[in-house]
Short mmCIF file of C-alpha atoms in Angstrom, two decimals:
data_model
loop_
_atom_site.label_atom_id
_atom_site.label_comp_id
_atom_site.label_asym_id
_atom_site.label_seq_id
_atom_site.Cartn_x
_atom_site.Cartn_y
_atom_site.Cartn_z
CA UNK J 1 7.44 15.24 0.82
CA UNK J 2 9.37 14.92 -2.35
CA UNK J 3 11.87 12.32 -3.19
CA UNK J 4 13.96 11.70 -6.09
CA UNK J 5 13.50 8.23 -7.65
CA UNK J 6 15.87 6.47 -6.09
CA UNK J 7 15.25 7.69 -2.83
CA UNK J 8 11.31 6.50 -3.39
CA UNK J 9 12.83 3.09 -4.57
CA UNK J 10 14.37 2.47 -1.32
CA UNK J 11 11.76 3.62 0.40
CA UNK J 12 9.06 1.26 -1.64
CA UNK J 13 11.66 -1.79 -0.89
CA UNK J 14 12.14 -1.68 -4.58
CA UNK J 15 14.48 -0.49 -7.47
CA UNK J 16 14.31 2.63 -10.07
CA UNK J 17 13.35 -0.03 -12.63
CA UNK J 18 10.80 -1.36 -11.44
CA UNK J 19 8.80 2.10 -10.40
CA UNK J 20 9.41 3.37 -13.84
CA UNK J 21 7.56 0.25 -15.69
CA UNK J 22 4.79 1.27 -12.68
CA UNK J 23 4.61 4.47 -13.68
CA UNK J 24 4.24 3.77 -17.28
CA UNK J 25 0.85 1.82 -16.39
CA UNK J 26 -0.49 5.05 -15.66
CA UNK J 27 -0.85 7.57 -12.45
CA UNK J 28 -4.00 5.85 -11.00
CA UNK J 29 -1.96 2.50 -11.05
CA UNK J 30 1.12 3.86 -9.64
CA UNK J 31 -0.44 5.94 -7.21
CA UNK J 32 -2.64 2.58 -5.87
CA UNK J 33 0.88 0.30 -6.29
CA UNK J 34 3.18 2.60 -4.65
CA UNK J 35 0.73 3.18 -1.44
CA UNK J 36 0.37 -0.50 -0.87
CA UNK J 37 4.21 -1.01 -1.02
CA UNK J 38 4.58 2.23 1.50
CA UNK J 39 5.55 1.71 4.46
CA UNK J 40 3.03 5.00 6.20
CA UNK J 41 0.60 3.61 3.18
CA UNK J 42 1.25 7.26 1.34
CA UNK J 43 0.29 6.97 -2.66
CA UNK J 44 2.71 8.52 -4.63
CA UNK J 45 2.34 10.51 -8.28
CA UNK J 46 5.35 11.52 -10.66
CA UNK J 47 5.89 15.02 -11.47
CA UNK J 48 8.65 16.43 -13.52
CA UNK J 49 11.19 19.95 -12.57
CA UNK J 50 11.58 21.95 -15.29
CA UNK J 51 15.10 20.30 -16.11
CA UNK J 52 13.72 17.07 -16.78
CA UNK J 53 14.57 15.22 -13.15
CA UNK J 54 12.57 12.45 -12.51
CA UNK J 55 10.31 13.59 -8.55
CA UNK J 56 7.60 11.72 -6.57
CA UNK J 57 5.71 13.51 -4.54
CA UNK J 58 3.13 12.23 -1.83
CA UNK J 59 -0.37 12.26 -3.73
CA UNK J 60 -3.20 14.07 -2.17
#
């Protein structure tokens, strides 16, 4: 699953904001944050396209 970060801000009940300052603190932290604010308890991880956009994609 990949979501843009908006779409993973909805879906974490949050706002673009907020999972950017979450992301700064490093994958480990996001990846921990994001799958306790999940609602199927998926960790998340950032990954970048080649034109720069901003992706999440479900951590494995």
């Amino acid at each position: 699953m990949i979501l843009n970060q908006a779409d993973l801000a909805k879906r974490l009940n949050s706002n673009p904001s907020t999972l950017g300052r979450h992301q700064k603190k490093g994958e480990e932290h996001f990846s921990q944050w994001s799958k306790a604010k999940d609602p199927e308890k998926l960790a998340w991880k950032y990954s970048e396209t080649k034109d720069n956009s901003k992706i999440f994609v479900v951590a494995k």
